[in-house]
Short mmCIF file of C-alpha atoms in Angstrom, two decimals:
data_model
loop_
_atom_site.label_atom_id
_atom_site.label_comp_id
_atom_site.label_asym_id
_atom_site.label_seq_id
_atom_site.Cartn_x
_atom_site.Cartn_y
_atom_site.Cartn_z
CA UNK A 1 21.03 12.65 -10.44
CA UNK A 2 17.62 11.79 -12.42
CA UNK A 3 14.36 12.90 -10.81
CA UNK A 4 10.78 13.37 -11.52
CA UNK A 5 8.93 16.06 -9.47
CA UNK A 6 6.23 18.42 -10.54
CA UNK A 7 6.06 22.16 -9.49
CA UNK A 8 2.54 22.90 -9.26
CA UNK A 9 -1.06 20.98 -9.48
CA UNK A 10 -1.50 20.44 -12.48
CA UNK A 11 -4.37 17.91 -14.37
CA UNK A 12 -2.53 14.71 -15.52
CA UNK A 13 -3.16 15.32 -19.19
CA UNK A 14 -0.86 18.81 -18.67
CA UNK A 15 2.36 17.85 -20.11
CA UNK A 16 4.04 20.00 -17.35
CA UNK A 17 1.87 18.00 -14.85
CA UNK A 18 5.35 15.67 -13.88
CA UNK A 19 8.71 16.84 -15.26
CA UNK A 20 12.48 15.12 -15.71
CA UNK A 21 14.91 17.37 -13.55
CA UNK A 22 18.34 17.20 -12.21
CA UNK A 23 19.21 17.22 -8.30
CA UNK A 24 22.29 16.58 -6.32
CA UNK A 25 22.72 13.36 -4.83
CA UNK A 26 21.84 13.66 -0.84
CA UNK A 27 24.12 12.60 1.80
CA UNK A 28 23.11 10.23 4.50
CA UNK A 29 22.60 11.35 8.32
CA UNK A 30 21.92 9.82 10.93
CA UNK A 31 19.44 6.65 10.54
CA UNK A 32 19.07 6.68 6.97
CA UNK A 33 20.52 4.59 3.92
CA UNK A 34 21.24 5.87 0.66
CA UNK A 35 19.77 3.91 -1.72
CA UNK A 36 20.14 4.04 -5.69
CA UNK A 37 16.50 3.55 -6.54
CA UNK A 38 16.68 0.12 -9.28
CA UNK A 39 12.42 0.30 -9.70
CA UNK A 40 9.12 1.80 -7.94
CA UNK A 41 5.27 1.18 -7.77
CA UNK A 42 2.91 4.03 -8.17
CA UNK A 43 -0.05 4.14 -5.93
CA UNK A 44 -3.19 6.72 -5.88
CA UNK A 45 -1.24 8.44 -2.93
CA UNK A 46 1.18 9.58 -5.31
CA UNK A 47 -1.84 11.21 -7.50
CA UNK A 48 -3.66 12.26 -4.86
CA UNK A 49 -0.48 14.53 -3.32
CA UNK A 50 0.04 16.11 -7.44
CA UNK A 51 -3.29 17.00 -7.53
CA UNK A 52 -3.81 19.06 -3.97
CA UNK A 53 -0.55 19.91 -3.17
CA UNK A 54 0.13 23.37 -4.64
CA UNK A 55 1.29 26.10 -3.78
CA UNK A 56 5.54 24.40 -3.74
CA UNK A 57 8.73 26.48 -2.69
CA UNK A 58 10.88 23.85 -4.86
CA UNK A 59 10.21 20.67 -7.18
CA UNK A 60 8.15 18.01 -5.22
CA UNK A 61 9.43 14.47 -6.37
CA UNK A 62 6.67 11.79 -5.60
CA UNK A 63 7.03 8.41 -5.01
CA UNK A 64 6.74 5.96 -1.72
CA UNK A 65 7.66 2.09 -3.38
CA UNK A 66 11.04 1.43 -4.47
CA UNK A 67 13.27 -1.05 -4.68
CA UNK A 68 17.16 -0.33 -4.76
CA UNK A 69 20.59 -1.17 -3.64
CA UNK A 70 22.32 0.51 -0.66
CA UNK A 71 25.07 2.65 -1.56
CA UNK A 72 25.93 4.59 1.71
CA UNK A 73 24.64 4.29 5.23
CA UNK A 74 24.31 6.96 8.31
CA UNK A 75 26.37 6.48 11.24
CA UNK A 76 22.73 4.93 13.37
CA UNK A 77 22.06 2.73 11.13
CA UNK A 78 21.55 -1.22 12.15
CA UNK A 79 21.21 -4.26 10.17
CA UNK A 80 22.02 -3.05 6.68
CA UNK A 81 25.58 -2.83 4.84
CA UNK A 82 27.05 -1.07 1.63
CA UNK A 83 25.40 -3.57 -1.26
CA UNK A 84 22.23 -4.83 0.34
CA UNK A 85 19.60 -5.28 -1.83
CA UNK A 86 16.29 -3.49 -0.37
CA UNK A 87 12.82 -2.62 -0.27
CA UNK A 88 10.78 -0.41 1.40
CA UNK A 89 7.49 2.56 1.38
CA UNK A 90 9.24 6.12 2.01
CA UNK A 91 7.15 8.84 4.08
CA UNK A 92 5.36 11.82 2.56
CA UNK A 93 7.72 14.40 4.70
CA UNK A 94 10.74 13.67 2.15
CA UNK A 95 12.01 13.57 -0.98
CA UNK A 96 10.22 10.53 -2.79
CA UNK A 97 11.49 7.29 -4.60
CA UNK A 98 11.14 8.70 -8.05
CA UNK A 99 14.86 9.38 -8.23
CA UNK A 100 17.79 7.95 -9.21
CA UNK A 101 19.06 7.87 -5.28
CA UNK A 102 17.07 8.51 -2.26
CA UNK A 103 17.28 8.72 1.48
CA UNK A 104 15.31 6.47 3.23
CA UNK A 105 15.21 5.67 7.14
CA UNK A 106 16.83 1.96 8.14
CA UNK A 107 13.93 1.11 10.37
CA UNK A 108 11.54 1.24 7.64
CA UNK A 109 13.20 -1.03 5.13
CA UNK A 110 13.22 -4.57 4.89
CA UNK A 111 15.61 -6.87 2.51
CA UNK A 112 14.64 -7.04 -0.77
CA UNK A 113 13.30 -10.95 -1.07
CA UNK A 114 15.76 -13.36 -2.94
CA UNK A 115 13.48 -14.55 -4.79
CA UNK A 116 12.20 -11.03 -6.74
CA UNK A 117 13.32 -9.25 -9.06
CA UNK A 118 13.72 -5.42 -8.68
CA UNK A 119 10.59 -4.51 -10.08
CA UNK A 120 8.55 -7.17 -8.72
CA UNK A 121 9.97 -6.78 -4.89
CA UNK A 122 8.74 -2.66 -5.81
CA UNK A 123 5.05 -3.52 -5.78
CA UNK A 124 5.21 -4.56 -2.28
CA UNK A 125 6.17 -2.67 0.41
CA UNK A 126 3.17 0.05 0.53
CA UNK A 127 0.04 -2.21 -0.43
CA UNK A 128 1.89 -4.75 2.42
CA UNK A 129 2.30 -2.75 5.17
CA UNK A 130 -0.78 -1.09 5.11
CA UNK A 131 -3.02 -5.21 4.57
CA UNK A 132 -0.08 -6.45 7.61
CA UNK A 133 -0.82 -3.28 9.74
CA UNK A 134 -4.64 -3.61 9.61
CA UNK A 135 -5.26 -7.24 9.94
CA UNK A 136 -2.88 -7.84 12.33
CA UNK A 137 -2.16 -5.11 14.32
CA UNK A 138 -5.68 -2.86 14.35
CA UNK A 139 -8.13 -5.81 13.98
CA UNK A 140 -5.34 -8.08 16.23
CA UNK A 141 -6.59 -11.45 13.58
CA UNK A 142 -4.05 -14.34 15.25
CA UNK A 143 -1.83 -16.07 12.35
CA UNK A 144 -1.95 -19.72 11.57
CA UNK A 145 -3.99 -20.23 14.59
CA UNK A 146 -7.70 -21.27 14.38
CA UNK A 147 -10.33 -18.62 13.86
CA UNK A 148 -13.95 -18.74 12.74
CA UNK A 149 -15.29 -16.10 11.68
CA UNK A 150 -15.81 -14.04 8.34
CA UNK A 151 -13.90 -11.22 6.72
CA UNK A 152 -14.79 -8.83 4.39
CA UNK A 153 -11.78 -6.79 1.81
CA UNK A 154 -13.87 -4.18 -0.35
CA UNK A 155 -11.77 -3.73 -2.97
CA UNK A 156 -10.06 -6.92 -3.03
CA UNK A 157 -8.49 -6.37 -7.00
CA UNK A 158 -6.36 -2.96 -5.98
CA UNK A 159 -3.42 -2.85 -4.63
CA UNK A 160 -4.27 -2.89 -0.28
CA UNK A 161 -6.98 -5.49 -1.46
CA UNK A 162 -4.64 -7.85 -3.35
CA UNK A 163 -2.24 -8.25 -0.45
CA UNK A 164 -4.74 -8.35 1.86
CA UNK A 165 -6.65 -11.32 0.70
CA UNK A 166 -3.41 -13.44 0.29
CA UNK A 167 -2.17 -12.50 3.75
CA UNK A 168 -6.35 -13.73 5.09
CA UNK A 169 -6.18 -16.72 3.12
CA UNK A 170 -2.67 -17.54 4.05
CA UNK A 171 -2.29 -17.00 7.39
CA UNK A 172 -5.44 -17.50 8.54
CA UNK A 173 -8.58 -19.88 9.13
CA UNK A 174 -11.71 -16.78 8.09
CA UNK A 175 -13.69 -17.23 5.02
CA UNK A 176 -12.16 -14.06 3.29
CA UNK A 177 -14.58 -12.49 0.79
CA UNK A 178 -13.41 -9.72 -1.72
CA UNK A 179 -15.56 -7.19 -3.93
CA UNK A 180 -14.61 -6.82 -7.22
CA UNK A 181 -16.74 -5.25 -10.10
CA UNK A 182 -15.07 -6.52 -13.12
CA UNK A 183 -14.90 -10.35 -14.37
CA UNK A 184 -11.06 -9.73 -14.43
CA UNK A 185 -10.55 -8.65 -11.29
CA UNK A 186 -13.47 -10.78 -9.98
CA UNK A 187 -11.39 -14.15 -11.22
CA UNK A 188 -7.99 -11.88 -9.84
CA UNK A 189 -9.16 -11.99 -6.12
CA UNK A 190 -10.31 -16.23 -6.90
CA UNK A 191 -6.83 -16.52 -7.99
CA UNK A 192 -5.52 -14.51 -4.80
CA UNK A 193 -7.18 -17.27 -2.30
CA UNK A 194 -10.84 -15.43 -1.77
CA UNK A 195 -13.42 -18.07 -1.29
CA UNK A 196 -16.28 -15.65 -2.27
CA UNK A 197 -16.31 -12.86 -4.88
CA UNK A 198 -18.84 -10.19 -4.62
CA UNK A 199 -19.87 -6.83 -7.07
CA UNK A 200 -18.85 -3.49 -4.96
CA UNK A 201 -21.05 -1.87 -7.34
CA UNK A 202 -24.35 -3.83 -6.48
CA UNK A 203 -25.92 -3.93 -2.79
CA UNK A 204 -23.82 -5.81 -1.13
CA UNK A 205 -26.34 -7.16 1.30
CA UNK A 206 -28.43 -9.74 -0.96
CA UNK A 207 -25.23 -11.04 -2.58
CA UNK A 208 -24.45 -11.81 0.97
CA UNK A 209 -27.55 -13.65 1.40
CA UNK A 210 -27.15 -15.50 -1.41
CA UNK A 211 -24.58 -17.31 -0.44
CA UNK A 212 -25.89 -18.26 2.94
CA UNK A 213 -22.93 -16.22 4.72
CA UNK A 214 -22.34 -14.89 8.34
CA UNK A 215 -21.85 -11.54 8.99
CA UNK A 216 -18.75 -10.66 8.73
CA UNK A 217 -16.12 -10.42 11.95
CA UNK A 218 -14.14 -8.02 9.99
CA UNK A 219 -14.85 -5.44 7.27
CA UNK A 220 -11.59 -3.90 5.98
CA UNK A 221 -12.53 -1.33 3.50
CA UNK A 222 -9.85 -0.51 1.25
CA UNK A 223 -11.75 2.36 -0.90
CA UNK A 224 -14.28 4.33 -0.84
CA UNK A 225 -15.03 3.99 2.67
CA UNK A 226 -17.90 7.24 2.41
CA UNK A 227 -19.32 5.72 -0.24
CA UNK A 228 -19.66 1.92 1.43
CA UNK A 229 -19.47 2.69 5.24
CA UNK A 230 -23.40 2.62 5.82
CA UNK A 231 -24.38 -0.44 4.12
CA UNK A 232 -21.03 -1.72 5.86
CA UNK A 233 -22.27 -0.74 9.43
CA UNK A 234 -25.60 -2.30 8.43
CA UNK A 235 -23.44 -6.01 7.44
CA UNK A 236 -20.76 -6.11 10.17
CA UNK A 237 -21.60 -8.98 12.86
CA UNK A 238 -22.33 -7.32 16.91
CA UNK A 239 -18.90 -6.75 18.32
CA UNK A 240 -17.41 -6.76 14.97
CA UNK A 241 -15.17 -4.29 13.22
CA UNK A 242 -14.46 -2.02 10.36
CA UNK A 243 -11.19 -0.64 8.61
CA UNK A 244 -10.66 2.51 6.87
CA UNK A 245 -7.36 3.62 5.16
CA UNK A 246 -8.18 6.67 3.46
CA UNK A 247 -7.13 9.69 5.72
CA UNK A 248 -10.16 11.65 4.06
CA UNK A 249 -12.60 8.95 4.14
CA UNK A 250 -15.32 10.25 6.81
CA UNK A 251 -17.40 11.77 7.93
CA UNK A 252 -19.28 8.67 8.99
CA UNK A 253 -22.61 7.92 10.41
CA UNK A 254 -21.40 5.54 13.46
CA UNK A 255 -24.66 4.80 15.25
CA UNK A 256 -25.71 1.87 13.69
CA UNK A 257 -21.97 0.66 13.87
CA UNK A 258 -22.10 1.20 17.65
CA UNK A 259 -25.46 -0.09 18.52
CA UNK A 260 -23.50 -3.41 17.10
CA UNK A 261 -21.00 -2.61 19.81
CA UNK A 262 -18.45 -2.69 16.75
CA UNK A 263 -15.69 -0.58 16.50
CA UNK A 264 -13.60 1.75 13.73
CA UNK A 265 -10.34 1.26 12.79
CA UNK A 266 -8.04 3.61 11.19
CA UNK A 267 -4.38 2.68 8.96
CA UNK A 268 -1.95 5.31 8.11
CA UNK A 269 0.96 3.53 6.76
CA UNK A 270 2.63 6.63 7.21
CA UNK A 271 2.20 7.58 10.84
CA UNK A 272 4.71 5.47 12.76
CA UNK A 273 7.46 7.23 10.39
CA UNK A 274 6.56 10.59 10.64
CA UNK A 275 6.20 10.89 13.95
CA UNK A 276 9.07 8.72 14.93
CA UNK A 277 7.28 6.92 17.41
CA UNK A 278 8.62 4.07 19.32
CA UNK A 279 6.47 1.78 17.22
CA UNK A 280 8.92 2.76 13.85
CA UNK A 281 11.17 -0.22 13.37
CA UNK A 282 8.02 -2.50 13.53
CA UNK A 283 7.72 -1.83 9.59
CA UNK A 284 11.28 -3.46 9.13
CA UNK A 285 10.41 -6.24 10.89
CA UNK A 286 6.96 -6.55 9.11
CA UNK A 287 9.41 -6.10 5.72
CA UNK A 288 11.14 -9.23 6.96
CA UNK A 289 8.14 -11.27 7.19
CA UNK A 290 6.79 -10.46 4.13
CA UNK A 291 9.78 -11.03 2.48
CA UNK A 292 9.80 -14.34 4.53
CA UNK A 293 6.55 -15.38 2.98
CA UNK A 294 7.47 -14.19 -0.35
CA UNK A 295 10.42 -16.43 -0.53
CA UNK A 296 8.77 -19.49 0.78
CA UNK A 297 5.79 -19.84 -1.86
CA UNK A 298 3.28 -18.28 0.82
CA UNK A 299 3.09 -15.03 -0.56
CA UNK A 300 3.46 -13.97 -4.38
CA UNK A 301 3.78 -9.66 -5.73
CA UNK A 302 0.75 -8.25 -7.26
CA UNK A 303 2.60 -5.88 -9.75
CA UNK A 304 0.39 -6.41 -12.94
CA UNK A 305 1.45 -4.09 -16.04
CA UNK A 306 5.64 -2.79 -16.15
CA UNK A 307 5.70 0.68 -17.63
CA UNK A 308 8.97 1.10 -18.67
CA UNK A 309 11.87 2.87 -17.48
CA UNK A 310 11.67 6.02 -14.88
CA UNK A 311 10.98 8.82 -16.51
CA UNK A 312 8.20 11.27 -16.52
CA UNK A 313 6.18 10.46 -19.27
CA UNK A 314 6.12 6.98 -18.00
CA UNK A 315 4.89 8.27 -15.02
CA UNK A 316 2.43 10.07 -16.33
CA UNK A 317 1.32 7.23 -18.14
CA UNK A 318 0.81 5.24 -14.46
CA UNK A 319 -0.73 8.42 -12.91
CA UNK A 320 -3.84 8.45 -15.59
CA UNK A 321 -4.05 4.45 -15.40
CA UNK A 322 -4.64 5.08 -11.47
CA UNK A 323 -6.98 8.33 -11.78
CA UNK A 324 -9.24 6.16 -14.41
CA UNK A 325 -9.70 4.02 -11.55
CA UNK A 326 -9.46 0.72 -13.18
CA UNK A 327 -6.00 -0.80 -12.30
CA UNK A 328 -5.11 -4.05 -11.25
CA UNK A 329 -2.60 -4.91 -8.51
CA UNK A 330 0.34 -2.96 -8.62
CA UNK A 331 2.30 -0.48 -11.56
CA UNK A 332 5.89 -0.86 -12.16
CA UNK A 333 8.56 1.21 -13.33
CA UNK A 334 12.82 -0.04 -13.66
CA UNK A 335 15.50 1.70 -13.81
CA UNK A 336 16.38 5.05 -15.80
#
């Protein structure tokens, strides 16, 4: 089969820095589906492990979004059959979804909504998990019940962000308020359901003034987090809280965060697959939902610019476009 791995760090304008290769096709075990990979989504995960994982023992092949059709299944494996269309966000412990077929555990993938195509159901699963896990399972917001209260998304134009402030806006009664730096991605988050629109690259606190706001009940920081966390502490309501996602993102000066009484919270999309905890299958129910939403009007994919097919140039192409630091929503890549 068609992959795209790289064999050592390299800087993305190396041309060896990803490479086209040829692997066998794997053969499912246990819990996991075989799925022939239709399109992906690259996020800055996928640069971040090219660029610091070095020395490898064989060809690394990235990826974590994909969207595919299931071709085999292991002999554990529940609610899926030969020819389901899926989605789902692989783990960093195996081979990735930039490959023509990949194994992928059942409890992590959802069904592919109806209403998507390929590449647009690809832009999901990642950037939803990780908005679903923090909002309503580390800051515990209740859905469609009534709420007052204020949250802040830092970051509301990438990929966490744009999910993130349709899920707030959808599913719940808080003001949301995104940062955004750009007039595109300013008017993005508007069009995403934020009611207020701030600059990320200005002091946050007078803009907040400005509009006459209360401090926020929730501060989900999608980037950055070193960068924003003190004037973050220094917003955040008494009692409130503040999200982190990036594993490297401290360390953090929590005093003034915890003479608020406020607490820390930390999202690794990854975790609950790695370690196989009892909490696993929660991300193929989450799938569900979102592809619940997604196919009743409540939710729409944030995939903004289609690359082209799979192939390593392309790639390559999405990998700069996320180190430059300017994209919005999601990249896509279809078929080989």
């Amino acid at each position: 089969m068609k992959a795209i791995a790289f064999k050592r760090s390299r800087p993305i304008t190396d041309p060896e820095a990803l490479e086209d290769i040829e692997q066998d096709v794997p053969l499912p075990r246990h819990h996991d589906l075989l799925v022939e990979v239709k399109a992906v989504s690259v996020n800055p995960v996928d640069t971040k492990l090219r660029q610091t994982e070095d020395p490898l023992n064989e060809p690394r092949v990235l990826g974590f979004d994909a969207a595919g059709v299931v071709k085999a299944i292991g002999p554990e494996v529940l609610n899926f059959a030969i020819g389901d269309e899926v989605y789902y966000c692989g783990v960093p412990n195996r081979p990735g979804s930039n490959a023509e077929f990949q194994l992928v555990d059942d409890r992590i993938v959802g069904h592919k909504p109806k209403s998507l195509s390929f590449a647009e159901a690809a832009s999901l699963p990642l950037t939803a998990l990780t908005a679903w896990e923090m909002l309503f399972e580390r800051f515990r917001i209740p859905r469609d019940q009534p709420l007052e209260g204020t949250l802040l998304i830092v970051g509301g134009a990438g990929g966490v962000g744009s999910i993130a402030t349709q899920l707030a806006a959808e599913l719940t009664e808080l003001t949301v308020v995104a940062t955004a730096s750009r007039p595109e991605t300013q008017e993005w988050c508007r069009l995403l359901g934020a009611h207020h629109v701030l600059d990320h690259h200005a002091d946050l606190a007078p803009q907040w003034l400005e509009k006459g706001l209360s401090a926020p009940t929730y501060v989900f920081c999608t980037t950055q987090a070193r960068v924003h966390f003190k004037q973050l502490a220094e917003l955040v309501a008494p009692e409130g809280a503040i999200g982190v996602i990036e594993p490297a993102a401290g360390p953090f000066e929590l005093a003034p965060l915890l003479r608020k009484s406020g607490t820390l919270h930390g999202e690794y999309v990854f975790g609950r697959a790695m370690r196989h905890d009892h909490m696993m299958s929660a991300q193929h129910r989450t799938l569900e939902a979102i592809a619940h939403l997604i196919d009743s009007g409540r939710l729409k994919p944030t995939f903004t610019e289609h690359f082209g097919t799979i192939n390593a140039a392309n790639l390559m192409r999405a990998h700069a476009a996320i180190e430059g630091g300017h994209v919005r929503g999601k990249i896509v890549l279809e078929g080989f």
